[in-house]
Coordinates of C-alpha atoms in Angstrom, one line a residue:
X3 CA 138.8 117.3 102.7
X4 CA 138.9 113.6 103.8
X5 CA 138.2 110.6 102.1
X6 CA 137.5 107.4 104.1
X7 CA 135.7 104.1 104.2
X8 CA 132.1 104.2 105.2
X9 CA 131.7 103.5 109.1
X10 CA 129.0 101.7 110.2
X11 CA 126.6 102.3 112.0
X12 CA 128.1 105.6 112.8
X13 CA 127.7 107.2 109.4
X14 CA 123.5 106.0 109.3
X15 CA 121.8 108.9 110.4
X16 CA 124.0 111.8 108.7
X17 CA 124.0 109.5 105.7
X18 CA 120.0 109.4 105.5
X19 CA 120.0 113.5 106.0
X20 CA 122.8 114.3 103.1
X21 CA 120.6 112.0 100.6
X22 CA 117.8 113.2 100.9
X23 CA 119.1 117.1 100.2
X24 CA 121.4 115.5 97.9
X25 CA 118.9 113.9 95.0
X26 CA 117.0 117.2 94.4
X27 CA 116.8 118.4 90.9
X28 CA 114.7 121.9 90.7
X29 CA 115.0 122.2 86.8
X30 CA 114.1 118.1 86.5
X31 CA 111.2 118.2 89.7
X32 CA 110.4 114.6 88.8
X33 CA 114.4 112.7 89.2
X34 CA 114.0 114.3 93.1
X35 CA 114.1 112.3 95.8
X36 CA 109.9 113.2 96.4
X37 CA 109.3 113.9 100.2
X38 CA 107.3 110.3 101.0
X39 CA 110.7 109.2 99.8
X40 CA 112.4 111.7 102.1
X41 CA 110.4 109.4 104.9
X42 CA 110.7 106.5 103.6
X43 CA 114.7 106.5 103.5
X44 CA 114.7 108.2 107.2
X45 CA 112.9 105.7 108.5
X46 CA 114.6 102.8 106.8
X47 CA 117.7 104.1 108.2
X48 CA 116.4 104.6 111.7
X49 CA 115.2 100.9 112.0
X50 CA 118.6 99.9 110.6
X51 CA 120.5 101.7 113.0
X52 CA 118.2 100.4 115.8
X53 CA 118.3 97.0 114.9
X54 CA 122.2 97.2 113.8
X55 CA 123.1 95.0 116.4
X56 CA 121.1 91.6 114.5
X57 CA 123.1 93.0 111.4
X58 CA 126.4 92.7 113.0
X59 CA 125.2 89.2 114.2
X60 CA 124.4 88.3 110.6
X61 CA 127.3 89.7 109.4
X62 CA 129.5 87.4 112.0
X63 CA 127.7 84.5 110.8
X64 CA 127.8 84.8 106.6
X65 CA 130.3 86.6 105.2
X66 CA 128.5 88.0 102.1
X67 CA 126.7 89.9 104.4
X68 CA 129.7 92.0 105.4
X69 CA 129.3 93.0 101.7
X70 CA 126.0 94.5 102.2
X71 CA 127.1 98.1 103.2
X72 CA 130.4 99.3 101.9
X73 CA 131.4 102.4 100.1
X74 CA 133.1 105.8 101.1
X75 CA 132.6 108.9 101.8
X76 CA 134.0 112.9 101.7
X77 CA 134.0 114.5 104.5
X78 CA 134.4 118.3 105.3
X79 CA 134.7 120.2 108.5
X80 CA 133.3 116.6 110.2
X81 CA 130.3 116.7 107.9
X82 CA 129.7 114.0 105.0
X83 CA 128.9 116.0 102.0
X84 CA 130.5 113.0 99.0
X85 CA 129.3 109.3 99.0
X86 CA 129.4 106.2 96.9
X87 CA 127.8 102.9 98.5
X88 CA 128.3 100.0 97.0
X89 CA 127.4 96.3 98.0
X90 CA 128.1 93.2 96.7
X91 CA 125.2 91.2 94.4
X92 CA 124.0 88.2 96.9
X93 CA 127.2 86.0 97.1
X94 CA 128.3 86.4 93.5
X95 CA 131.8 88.4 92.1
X96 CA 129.0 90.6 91.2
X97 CA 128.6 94.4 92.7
X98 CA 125.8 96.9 92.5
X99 CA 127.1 100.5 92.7
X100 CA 124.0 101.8 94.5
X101 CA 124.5 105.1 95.2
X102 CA 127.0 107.8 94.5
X103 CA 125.9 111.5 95.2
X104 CA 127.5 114.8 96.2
X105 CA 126.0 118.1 98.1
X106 CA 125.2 120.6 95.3
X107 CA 127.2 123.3 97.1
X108 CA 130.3 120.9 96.8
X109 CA 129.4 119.7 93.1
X110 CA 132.3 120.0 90.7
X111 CA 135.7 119.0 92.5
X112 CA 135.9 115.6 92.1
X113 CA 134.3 114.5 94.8
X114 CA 131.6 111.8 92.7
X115 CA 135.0 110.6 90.9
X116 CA 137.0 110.3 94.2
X117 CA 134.4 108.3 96.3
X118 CA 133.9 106.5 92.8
X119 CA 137.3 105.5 92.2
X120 CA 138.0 104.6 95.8
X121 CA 135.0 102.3 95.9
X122 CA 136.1 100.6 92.6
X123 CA 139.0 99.4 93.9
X124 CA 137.7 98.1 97.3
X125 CA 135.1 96.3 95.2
X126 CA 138.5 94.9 93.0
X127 CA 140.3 94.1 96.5
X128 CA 137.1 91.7 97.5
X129 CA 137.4 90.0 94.2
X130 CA 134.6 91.9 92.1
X131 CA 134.7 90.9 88.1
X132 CA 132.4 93.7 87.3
X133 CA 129.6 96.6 88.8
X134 CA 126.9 98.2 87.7
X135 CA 124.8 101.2 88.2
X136 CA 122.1 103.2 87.0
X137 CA 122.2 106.4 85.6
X138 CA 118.8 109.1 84.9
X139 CA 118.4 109.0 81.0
X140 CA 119.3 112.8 81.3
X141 CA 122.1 113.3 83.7
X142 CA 124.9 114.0 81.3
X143 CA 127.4 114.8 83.7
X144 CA 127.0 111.5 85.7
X145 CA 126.9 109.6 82.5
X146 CA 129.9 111.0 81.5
X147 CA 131.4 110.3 84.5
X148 CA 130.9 106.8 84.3
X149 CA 131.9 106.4 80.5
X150 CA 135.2 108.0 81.4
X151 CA 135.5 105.1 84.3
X152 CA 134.9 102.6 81.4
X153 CA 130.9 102.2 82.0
X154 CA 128.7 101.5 79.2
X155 CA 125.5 101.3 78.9
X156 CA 123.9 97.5 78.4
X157 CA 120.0 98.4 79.8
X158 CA 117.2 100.1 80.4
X159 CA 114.3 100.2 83.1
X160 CA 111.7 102.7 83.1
X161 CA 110.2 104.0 86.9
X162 CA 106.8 104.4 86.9
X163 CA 104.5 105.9 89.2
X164 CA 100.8 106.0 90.1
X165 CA 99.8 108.6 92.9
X166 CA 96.1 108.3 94.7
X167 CA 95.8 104.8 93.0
X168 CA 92.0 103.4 93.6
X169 CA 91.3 99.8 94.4
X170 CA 91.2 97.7 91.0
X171 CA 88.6 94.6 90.9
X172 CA 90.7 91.3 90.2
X173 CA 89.9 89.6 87.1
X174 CA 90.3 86.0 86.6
X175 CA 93.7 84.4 85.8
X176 CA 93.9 83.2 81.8
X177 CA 92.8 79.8 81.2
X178 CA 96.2 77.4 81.1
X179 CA 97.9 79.0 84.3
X180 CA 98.0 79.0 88.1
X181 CA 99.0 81.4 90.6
X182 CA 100.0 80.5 94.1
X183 CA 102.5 82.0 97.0
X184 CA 105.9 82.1 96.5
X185 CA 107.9 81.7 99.5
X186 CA 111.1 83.9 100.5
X187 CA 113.4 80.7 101.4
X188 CA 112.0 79.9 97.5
X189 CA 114.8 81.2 96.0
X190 CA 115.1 78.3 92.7
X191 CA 111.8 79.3 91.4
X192 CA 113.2 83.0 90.7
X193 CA 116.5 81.8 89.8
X194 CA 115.1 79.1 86.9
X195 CA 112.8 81.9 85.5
X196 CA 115.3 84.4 85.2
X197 CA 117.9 82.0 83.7
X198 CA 115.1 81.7 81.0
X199 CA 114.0 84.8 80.1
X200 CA 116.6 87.5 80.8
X201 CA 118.4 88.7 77.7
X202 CA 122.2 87.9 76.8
X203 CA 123.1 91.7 77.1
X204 CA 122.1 92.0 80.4
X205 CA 123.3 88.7 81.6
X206 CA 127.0 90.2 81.1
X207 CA 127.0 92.5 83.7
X208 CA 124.3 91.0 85.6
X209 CA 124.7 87.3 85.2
X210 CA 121.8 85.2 86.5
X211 CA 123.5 82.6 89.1
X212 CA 122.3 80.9 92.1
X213 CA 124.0 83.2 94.2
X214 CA 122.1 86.5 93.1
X215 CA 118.9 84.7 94.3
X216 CA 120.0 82.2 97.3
X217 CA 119.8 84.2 100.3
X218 CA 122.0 83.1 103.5
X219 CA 119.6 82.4 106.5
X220 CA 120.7 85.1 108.6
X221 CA 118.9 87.4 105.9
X222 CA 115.8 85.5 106.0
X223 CA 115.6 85.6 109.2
X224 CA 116.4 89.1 109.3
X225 CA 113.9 90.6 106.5
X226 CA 110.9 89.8 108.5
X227 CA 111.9 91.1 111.6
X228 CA 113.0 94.8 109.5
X229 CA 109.2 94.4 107.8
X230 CA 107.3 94.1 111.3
X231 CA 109.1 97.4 112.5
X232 CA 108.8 98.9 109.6
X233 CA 105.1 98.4 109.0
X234 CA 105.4 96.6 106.1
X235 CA 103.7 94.2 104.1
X236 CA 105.2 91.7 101.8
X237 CA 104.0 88.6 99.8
X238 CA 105.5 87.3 96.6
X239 CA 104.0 85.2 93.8
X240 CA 104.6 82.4 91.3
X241 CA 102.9 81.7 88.1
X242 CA 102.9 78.4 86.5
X243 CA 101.5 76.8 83.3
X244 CA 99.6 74.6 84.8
X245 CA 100.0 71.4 81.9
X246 CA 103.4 71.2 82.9
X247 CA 103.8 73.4 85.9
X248 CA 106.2 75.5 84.1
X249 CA 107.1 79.1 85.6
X250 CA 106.2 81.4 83.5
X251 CA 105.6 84.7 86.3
X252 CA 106.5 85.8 89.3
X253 CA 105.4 89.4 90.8
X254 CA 105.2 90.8 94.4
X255 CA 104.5 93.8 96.6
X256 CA 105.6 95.4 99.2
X257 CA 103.3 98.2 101.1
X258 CA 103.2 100.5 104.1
X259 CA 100.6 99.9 106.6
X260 CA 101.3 103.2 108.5
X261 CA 100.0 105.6 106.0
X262 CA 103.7 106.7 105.2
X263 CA 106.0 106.2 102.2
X264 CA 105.8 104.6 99.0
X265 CA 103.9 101.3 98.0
X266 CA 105.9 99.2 95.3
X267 CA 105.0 96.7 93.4
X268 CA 107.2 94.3 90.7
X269 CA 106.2 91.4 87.7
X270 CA 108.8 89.7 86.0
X271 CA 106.9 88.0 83.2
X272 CA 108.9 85.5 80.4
X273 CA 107.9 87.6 77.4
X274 CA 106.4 84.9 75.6
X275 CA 103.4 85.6 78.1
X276 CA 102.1 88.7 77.3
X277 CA 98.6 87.6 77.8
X278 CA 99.1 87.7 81.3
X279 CA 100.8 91.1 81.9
X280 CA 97.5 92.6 82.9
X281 CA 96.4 90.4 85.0
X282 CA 99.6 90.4 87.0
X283 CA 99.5 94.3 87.6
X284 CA 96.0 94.1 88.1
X285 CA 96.1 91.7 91.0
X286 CA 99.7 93.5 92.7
X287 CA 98.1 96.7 92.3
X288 CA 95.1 95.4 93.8
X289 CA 96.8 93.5 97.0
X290 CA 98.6 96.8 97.6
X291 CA 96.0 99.3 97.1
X292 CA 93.4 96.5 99.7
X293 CA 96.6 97.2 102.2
X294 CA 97.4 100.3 102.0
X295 CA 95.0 102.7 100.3
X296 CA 96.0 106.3 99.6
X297 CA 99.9 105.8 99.1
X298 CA 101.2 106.5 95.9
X299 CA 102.6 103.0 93.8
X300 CA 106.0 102.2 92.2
X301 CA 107.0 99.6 89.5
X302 CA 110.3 99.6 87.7
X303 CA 110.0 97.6 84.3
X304 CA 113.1 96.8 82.5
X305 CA 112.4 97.6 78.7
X306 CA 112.7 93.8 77.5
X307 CA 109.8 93.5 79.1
X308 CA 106.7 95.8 76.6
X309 CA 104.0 93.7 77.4
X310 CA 104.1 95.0 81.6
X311 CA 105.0 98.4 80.3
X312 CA 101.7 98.6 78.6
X313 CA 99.6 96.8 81.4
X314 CA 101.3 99.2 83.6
X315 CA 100.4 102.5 81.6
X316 CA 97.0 100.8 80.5
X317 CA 95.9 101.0 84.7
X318 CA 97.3 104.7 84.9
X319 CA 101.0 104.5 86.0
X320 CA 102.8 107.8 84.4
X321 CA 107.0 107.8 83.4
X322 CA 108.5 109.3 86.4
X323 CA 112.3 108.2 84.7
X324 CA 114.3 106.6 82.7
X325 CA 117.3 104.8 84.3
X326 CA 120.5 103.6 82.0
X327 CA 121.8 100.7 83.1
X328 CA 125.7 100.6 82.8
X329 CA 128.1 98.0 83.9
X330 CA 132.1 97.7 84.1
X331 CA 134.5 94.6 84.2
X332 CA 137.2 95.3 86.5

Protein backbone atom coordinates (compact mmCIF):
# COMPACT_ATOMS: atom_id res chain seq x y z
CA UNK A 1 0.00 0.00 0.00
CA UNK A 2 1.26 3.55 -0.82
CA UNK A 3 0.54 6.66 0.56
CA UNK A 4 1.32 9.87 -1.32
CA UNK A 5 0.42 13.47 -1.97
CA UNK A 6 -2.34 14.02 -4.38
CA UNK A 7 -1.02 14.73 -8.03
CA UNK A 8 -2.66 16.98 -10.09
CA UNK A 9 -4.17 16.76 -12.69
CA UNK A 10 -3.18 13.23 -13.00
CA UNK A 11 -5.24 11.90 -10.09
CA UNK A 12 -8.76 13.86 -11.59
CA UNK A 13 -10.44 11.36 -13.44
CA UNK A 14 -9.70 8.10 -11.14
CA UNK A 15 -10.45 10.46 -8.33
CA UNK A 16 -14.07 11.39 -9.74
CA UNK A 17 -14.73 7.42 -10.38
CA UNK A 18 -13.56 6.15 -6.63
CA UNK A 19 -16.01 8.95 -5.15
CA UNK A 20 -18.68 8.29 -6.56
CA UNK A 21 -18.63 4.20 -5.62
CA UNK A 22 -17.09 5.36 -2.50
CA UNK A 23 -20.21 7.64 -0.81
CA UNK A 24 -22.79 4.78 -1.12
CA UNK A 25 -24.66 3.73 1.88
CA UNK A 26 -27.27 0.79 1.04
CA UNK A 27 -28.64 0.50 4.70
CA UNK A 28 -28.76 4.69 4.82
CA UNK A 29 -30.05 5.14 0.83
CA UNK A 30 -30.45 8.85 1.42
CA UNK A 31 -26.35 9.83 2.83
CA UNK A 32 -25.39 8.24 -1.01
CA UNK A 33 -23.83 10.08 -3.29
CA UNK A 34 -27.56 10.07 -5.61
CA UNK A 35 -26.75 9.36 -9.37
CA UNK A 36 -27.45 13.22 -10.77
CA UNK A 37 -24.66 13.69 -8.20
CA UNK A 38 -22.71 10.86 -9.77
CA UNK A 39 -22.96 13.39 -13.03
CA UNK A 40 -22.58 16.19 -11.53
CA UNK A 41 -19.07 15.42 -9.87
CA UNK A 42 -17.92 13.56 -13.38
CA UNK A 43 -18.48 16.38 -15.08
CA UNK A 44 -17.11 18.91 -12.76
CA UNK A 45 -14.05 16.95 -12.88
CA UNK A 46 -13.88 16.59 -16.62
CA UNK A 47 -14.06 20.46 -17.15
CA UNK A 48 -11.41 20.77 -14.42
CA UNK A 49 -9.09 18.55 -16.03
CA UNK A 50 -9.77 20.22 -19.40
CA UNK A 51 -9.40 23.56 -18.33
CA UNK A 52 -6.39 22.67 -15.84
CA UNK A 53 -4.12 24.50 -17.70
CA UNK A 54 -5.96 28.26 -16.57
CA UNK A 55 -5.72 26.60 -13.06
CA UNK A 56 -2.02 26.24 -13.16
CA UNK A 57 -1.94 29.87 -14.57
CA UNK A 58 -3.97 31.00 -11.56
CA UNK A 59 -2.08 29.06 -9.37
CA UNK A 60 1.41 30.81 -10.79
CA UNK A 61 -0.18 34.03 -10.24
CA UNK A 62 -1.84 33.87 -6.39
CA UNK A 63 -0.49 31.66 -4.19
CA UNK A 64 -3.66 30.81 -2.16
CA UNK A 65 -4.71 29.15 -5.10
CA UNK A 66 -2.02 26.51 -4.88
CA UNK A 67 -4.07 25.70 -1.65
CA UNK A 68 -7.11 24.92 -3.54
CA UNK A 69 -6.47 21.09 -4.22
CA UNK A 70 -4.31 19.28 -1.75
CA UNK A 71 -4.67 16.10 0.12
CA UNK A 72 -3.41 12.45 -0.25
CA UNK A 73 -4.20 9.52 -1.30
CA UNK A 74 -3.75 5.32 -0.84
CA UNK A 75 -2.95 3.63 -3.46
CA UNK A 76 -3.04 -0.16 -4.17
CA UNK A 77 -1.88 -2.20 -7.14
CA UNK A 78 -1.75 1.55 -9.07
CA UNK A 79 -5.39 2.15 -8.13
CA UNK A 80 -6.55 4.95 -5.63
CA UNK A 81 -8.85 3.31 -3.26
CA UNK A 82 -8.08 6.04 0.22
CA UNK A 83 -8.37 9.90 -0.03
CA UNK A 84 -8.53 12.92 2.03
CA UNK A 85 -8.63 16.45 0.10
CA UNK A 86 -8.21 19.18 1.86
CA UNK A 87 -7.91 22.95 0.78
CA UNK A 88 -7.17 25.92 2.42
CA UNK A 89 -10.31 28.59 3.44
CA UNK A 90 -9.77 31.60 0.80
CA UNK A 91 -6.39 33.16 1.98
CA UNK A 92 -6.91 32.68 5.72
CA UNK A 93 -4.80 30.03 8.32
CA UNK A 94 -8.08 28.47 7.89
CA UNK A 95 -8.61 24.80 6.18
CA UNK A 96 -11.64 22.89 5.13
CA UNK A 97 -11.17 19.11 5.32
CA UNK A 98 -13.42 18.46 2.30
CA UNK A 99 -13.40 15.11 1.69
CA UNK A 100 -11.98 11.93 3.23
CA UNK A 101 -13.38 8.52 2.01
CA UNK A 102 -12.19 4.98 1.51
CA UNK A 103 -13.50 1.90 -0.96
CA UNK A 104 -15.77 -0.27 1.08
CA UNK A 105 -13.76 -3.37 0.15
CA UNK A 106 -10.62 -1.67 1.75
CA UNK A 107 -12.71 -0.18 4.83
CA UNK A 108 -11.21 -0.95 8.20
CA UNK A 109 -7.17 -0.76 7.96
CA UNK A 110 -6.51 2.56 8.53
CA UNK A 111 -6.68 3.95 5.55
CA UNK A 112 -9.37 7.11 6.47
CA UNK A 113 -6.79 7.67 9.59
CA UNK A 114 -3.60 7.48 7.41
CA UNK A 115 -4.65 9.92 4.49
CA UNK A 116 -6.20 11.88 7.66
CA UNK A 117 -3.20 12.21 9.52
CA UNK A 118 -0.97 12.84 6.58
CA UNK A 119 -3.17 15.67 5.40
CA UNK A 120 -3.13 17.23 9.02
CA UNK A 121 0.19 17.82 8.98
CA UNK A 122 0.70 19.21 5.41
CA UNK A 123 -2.15 21.52 6.41
CA UNK A 124 0.29 22.31 9.83
CA UNK A 125 3.44 22.64 7.37
CA UNK A 126 1.47 25.55 5.36
CA UNK A 127 0.73 27.26 8.54
CA UNK A 128 -2.96 26.07 9.22
CA UNK A 129 -4.27 27.14 12.98
CA UNK A 130 -7.24 24.92 12.63
CA UNK A 131 -9.67 22.61 10.06
CA UNK A 132 -12.87 21.59 9.88
CA UNK A 133 -15.14 19.08 8.46
CA UNK A 134 -18.41 17.68 8.34
CA UNK A 135 -19.54 14.57 9.51
CA UNK A 136 -23.34 12.66 8.64
CA UNK A 137 -25.24 12.96 12.05
CA UNK A 138 -25.16 9.05 11.96
CA UNK A 139 -21.74 7.92 10.87
CA UNK A 140 -20.36 6.78 14.16
CA UNK A 141 -17.30 5.35 12.93
CA UNK A 142 -16.24 8.61 11.11
CA UNK A 143 -17.20 10.61 14.11
CA UNK A 144 -15.20 8.67 16.16
CA UNK A 145 -12.49 8.94 13.98
CA UNK A 146 -12.36 12.47 14.12
CA UNK A 147 -12.96 12.76 18.08
CA UNK A 148 -9.95 10.56 18.44
CA UNK A 149 -7.93 13.18 16.04
CA UNK A 150 -9.07 15.90 18.67
CA UNK A 151 -12.31 17.09 16.49
CA UNK A 152 -15.37 18.29 18.24
CA UNK A 153 -18.23 19.09 17.23
CA UNK A 154 -19.09 23.17 17.21
CA UNK A 155 -22.26 23.02 14.37
CA UNK A 156 -24.88 21.91 12.61
CA UNK A 157 -26.40 22.34 9.00
CA UNK A 158 -29.22 20.38 7.75
CA UNK A 159 -29.30 19.30 3.64
CA UNK A 160 -32.36 19.62 2.29
CA UNK A 161 -33.78 18.46 -0.85
CA UNK A 162 -36.84 19.12 -3.13
CA UNK A 163 -37.06 16.66 -6.20
CA UNK A 164 -39.56 17.68 -9.34
CA UNK A 165 -39.87 21.18 -7.77
CA UNK A 166 -42.71 23.36 -9.70
CA UNK A 167 -42.35 27.00 -10.58
CA UNK A 168 -43.41 29.18 -7.35
CA UNK A 169 -45.12 32.69 -8.20
CA UNK A 170 -42.88 35.58 -6.53
CA UNK A 171 -44.52 37.54 -3.88
CA UNK A 172 -43.66 41.00 -3.11
CA UNK A 173 -40.56 41.82 -0.97
CA UNK A 174 -41.78 43.08 2.89
CA UNK A 175 -42.34 46.67 3.14
CA UNK A 176 -38.86 48.40 4.75
CA UNK A 177 -36.40 46.35 2.36
CA UNK A 178 -34.72 46.24 -1.03
CA UNK A 179 -33.28 43.54 -3.05
CA UNK A 180 -30.87 44.11 -5.85
CA UNK A 181 -27.80 42.02 -7.55
CA UNK A 182 -24.93 41.33 -5.77
CA UNK A 183 -21.83 41.18 -7.64
CA UNK A 184 -19.06 38.35 -7.40
CA UNK A 185 -15.96 40.97 -7.12
CA UNK A 186 -18.69 42.19 -4.08
CA UNK A 187 -16.97 40.39 -1.66
CA UNK A 188 -17.48 43.28 1.57
CA UNK A 189 -21.10 42.98 1.42
CA UNK A 190 -20.88 39.12 2.41
CA UNK A 191 -18.06 39.67 4.67
CA UNK A 192 -19.95 42.70 6.91
CA UNK A 193 -23.08 40.50 7.09
CA UNK A 194 -21.53 37.51 8.20
CA UNK A 195 -19.30 39.41 10.80
CA UNK A 196 -22.82 40.31 12.12
CA UNK A 197 -24.74 37.59 12.38
CA UNK A 198 -22.69 34.36 12.63
CA UNK A 199 -22.59 32.95 16.16
CA UNK A 200 -19.43 32.99 18.48
CA UNK A 201 -19.18 29.09 18.38
CA UNK A 202 -18.88 28.92 14.91
CA UNK A 203 -16.69 31.81 14.55
CA UNK A 204 -13.84 29.62 16.42
CA UNK A 205 -13.28 27.31 13.82
CA UNK A 206 -14.65 29.26 11.17
CA UNK A 207 -13.65 32.82 11.83
CA UNK A 208 -15.34 35.37 9.58
CA UNK A 209 -12.28 37.55 8.02
CA UNK A 210 -11.77 39.31 4.91
CA UNK A 211 -9.87 36.59 3.52
CA UNK A 212 -12.68 33.88 3.60
CA UNK A 213 -14.63 36.19 1.31
CA UNK A 214 -12.01 38.35 -0.83
CA UNK A 215 -11.33 36.30 -3.78
CA UNK A 216 -7.89 36.87 -5.80
CA UNK A 217 -8.71 37.94 -9.47
CA UNK A 218 -7.43 34.96 -11.11
CA UNK A 219 -10.55 33.16 -9.42
CA UNK A 220 -12.90 35.68 -10.67
CA UNK A 221 -11.85 35.45 -13.64
CA UNK A 222 -11.77 31.89 -13.62
CA UNK A 223 -15.45 31.01 -12.12
CA UNK A 224 -17.18 32.34 -15.09
CA UNK A 225 -15.27 30.74 -17.60
CA UNK A 226 -15.88 26.99 -15.44
CA UNK A 227 -19.88 28.19 -15.39
CA UNK A 228 -20.10 28.73 -19.35
CA UNK A 229 -18.65 25.16 -19.92
CA UNK A 230 -20.44 23.83 -17.40
CA UNK A 231 -23.81 25.01 -18.33
CA UNK A 232 -24.42 26.84 -15.43
CA UNK A 233 -26.27 29.60 -14.25
CA UNK A 234 -25.34 31.83 -11.39
CA UNK A 235 -26.52 35.18 -9.88
CA UNK A 236 -26.24 36.27 -6.20
CA UNK A 237 -28.35 38.72 -4.17
CA UNK A 238 -28.23 41.41 -1.56
CA UNK A 239 -30.92 42.55 0.75
CA UNK A 240 -30.87 45.86 2.38
CA UNK A 241 -33.10 47.79 4.79
CA UNK A 242 -33.78 50.26 2.82
CA UNK A 243 -33.93 53.48 5.78
CA UNK A 244 -30.43 52.95 6.26
CA UNK A 245 -29.34 50.64 3.58
CA UNK A 246 -28.31 48.09 6.02
CA UNK A 247 -27.63 44.32 4.85
CA UNK A 248 -29.72 42.30 6.37
CA UNK A 249 -29.81 39.18 3.38
CA UNK A 250 -28.04 37.76 0.88
CA UNK A 251 -29.05 34.41 -1.12
CA UNK A 252 -28.10 33.00 -4.54
CA UNK A 253 -28.46 30.14 -7.02
CA UNK A 254 -26.76 28.20 -9.02
CA UNK A 255 -28.59 25.93 -11.85
CA UNK A 256 -27.95 23.52 -14.74
CA UNK A 257 -29.11 24.61 -17.97
CA UNK A 258 -28.35 21.15 -19.63
CA UNK A 259 -30.99 19.13 -18.00
CA UNK A 260 -28.28 17.31 -15.85
CA UNK A 261 -27.30 17.43 -12.14
CA UNK A 262 -28.47 19.20 -9.22
CA UNK A 263 -29.90 22.82 -8.83
CA UNK A 264 -28.76 24.57 -5.52
CA UNK A 265 -29.84 27.27 -3.99
CA UNK A 266 -28.52 29.33 -0.55
CA UNK A 267 -30.00 32.39 1.94
CA UNK A 268 -28.07 33.64 4.68
CA UNK A 269 -30.53 35.79 6.57
CA UNK A 270 -29.42 37.95 10.05
CA UNK A 271 -31.92 36.11 12.24
CA UNK A 272 -33.40 39.12 13.49
CA UNK A 273 -35.24 39.03 9.90
CA UNK A 274 -37.33 36.27 9.99
CA UNK A 275 -40.07 38.01 8.13
CA UNK A 276 -38.17 37.69 5.17
CA UNK A 277 -37.14 34.04 5.11
CA UNK A 278 -39.97 33.19 2.78
CA UNK A 279 -39.70 35.46 0.58
CA UNK A 280 -35.96 34.74 -0.01
CA UNK A 281 -36.61 30.96 -0.80
CA UNK A 282 -39.54 31.81 -2.64
CA UNK A 283 -37.76 34.06 -5.07
CA UNK A 284 -34.24 31.48 -5.26
CA UNK A 285 -36.49 28.73 -5.75
CA UNK A 286 -38.31 30.53 -8.30
CA UNK A 287 -35.13 31.91 -10.45
CA UNK A 288 -33.92 28.35 -10.37
CA UNK A 289 -36.97 26.39 -11.13
CA UNK A 290 -37.68 29.56 -14.38
CA UNK A 291 -33.93 28.22 -15.43
CA UNK A 292 -33.88 24.95 -15.12
CA UNK A 293 -37.24 23.19 -14.60
CA UNK A 294 -37.32 19.52 -13.72
CA UNK A 295 -33.97 19.20 -11.70
CA UNK A 296 -34.17 18.38 -8.28
CA UNK A 297 -33.07 21.59 -5.69
CA UNK A 298 -30.58 21.75 -2.77
CA UNK A 299 -30.22 24.18 0.24
CA UNK A 300 -27.97 23.52 3.20
CA UNK A 301 -29.17 25.69 6.26
CA UNK A 302 -27.04 25.95 9.22
CA UNK A 303 -29.37 25.43 12.39
CA UNK A 304 -28.79 29.15 13.76
CA UNK A 305 -30.73 29.91 11.15
CA UNK A 306 -34.89 28.36 12.08
CA UNK A 307 -36.56 30.94 10.41
CA UNK A 308 -35.07 29.55 6.52
CA UNK A 309 -35.41 26.07 7.87
CA UNK A 310 -39.14 26.58 8.12
CA UNK A 311 -39.54 28.70 4.82
CA UNK A 312 -37.62 25.93 3.35
CA UNK A 313 -39.87 22.98 4.71
CA UNK A 314 -43.02 25.31 4.42
CA UNK A 315 -42.37 25.25 0.14
CA UNK A 316 -41.76 21.33 0.24
CA UNK A 317 -37.98 20.67 0.72
CA UNK A 318 -37.63 17.21 2.79
CA UNK A 319 -34.30 16.34 5.41
CA UNK A 320 -32.03 14.45 3.14
CA UNK A 321 -29.09 14.80 6.29
CA UNK A 322 -27.84 16.13 8.98
CA UNK A 323 -24.16 17.23 8.86
CA UNK A 324 -21.95 17.81 12.32
CA UNK A 325 -19.80 20.31 11.89
CA UNK A 326 -16.37 19.62 13.80
CA UNK A 327 -13.25 21.68 13.90
CA UNK A 328 -9.58 21.16 15.34
CA UNK A 329 -6.78 23.72 16.35
CA UNK A 330 -3.62 22.42 15.27
Amino acid sequence: MELRPLRLPQDLIPLGKMICHTFQYPENPEWSVQTDEKEQIVDTIRIFRRLWPLVRLGQYLSPSLRDMFRGYVAVEDGKIVGLTMVQRHGTTDTWVVGTVGVLPEYRRRGLARATLESALELMRKRGARRAWLGVINGNTPAQRLYESLGFEVYDAMIDYTLTAPSLPSVSEIPDGYSISRLPRSDWRTRFELEERIVPEETRRYEPVEPGRFRQPLPLLLLVPIINRVQHTAEEAFVVRETDGDKTVAWCRYAASTRGKGVNSIAVRLDPARPELADYLVGRMLHEVVSKSPNLRVEIDVPRWMPAVAAAVESFGFKKRVEYLKMGLEL
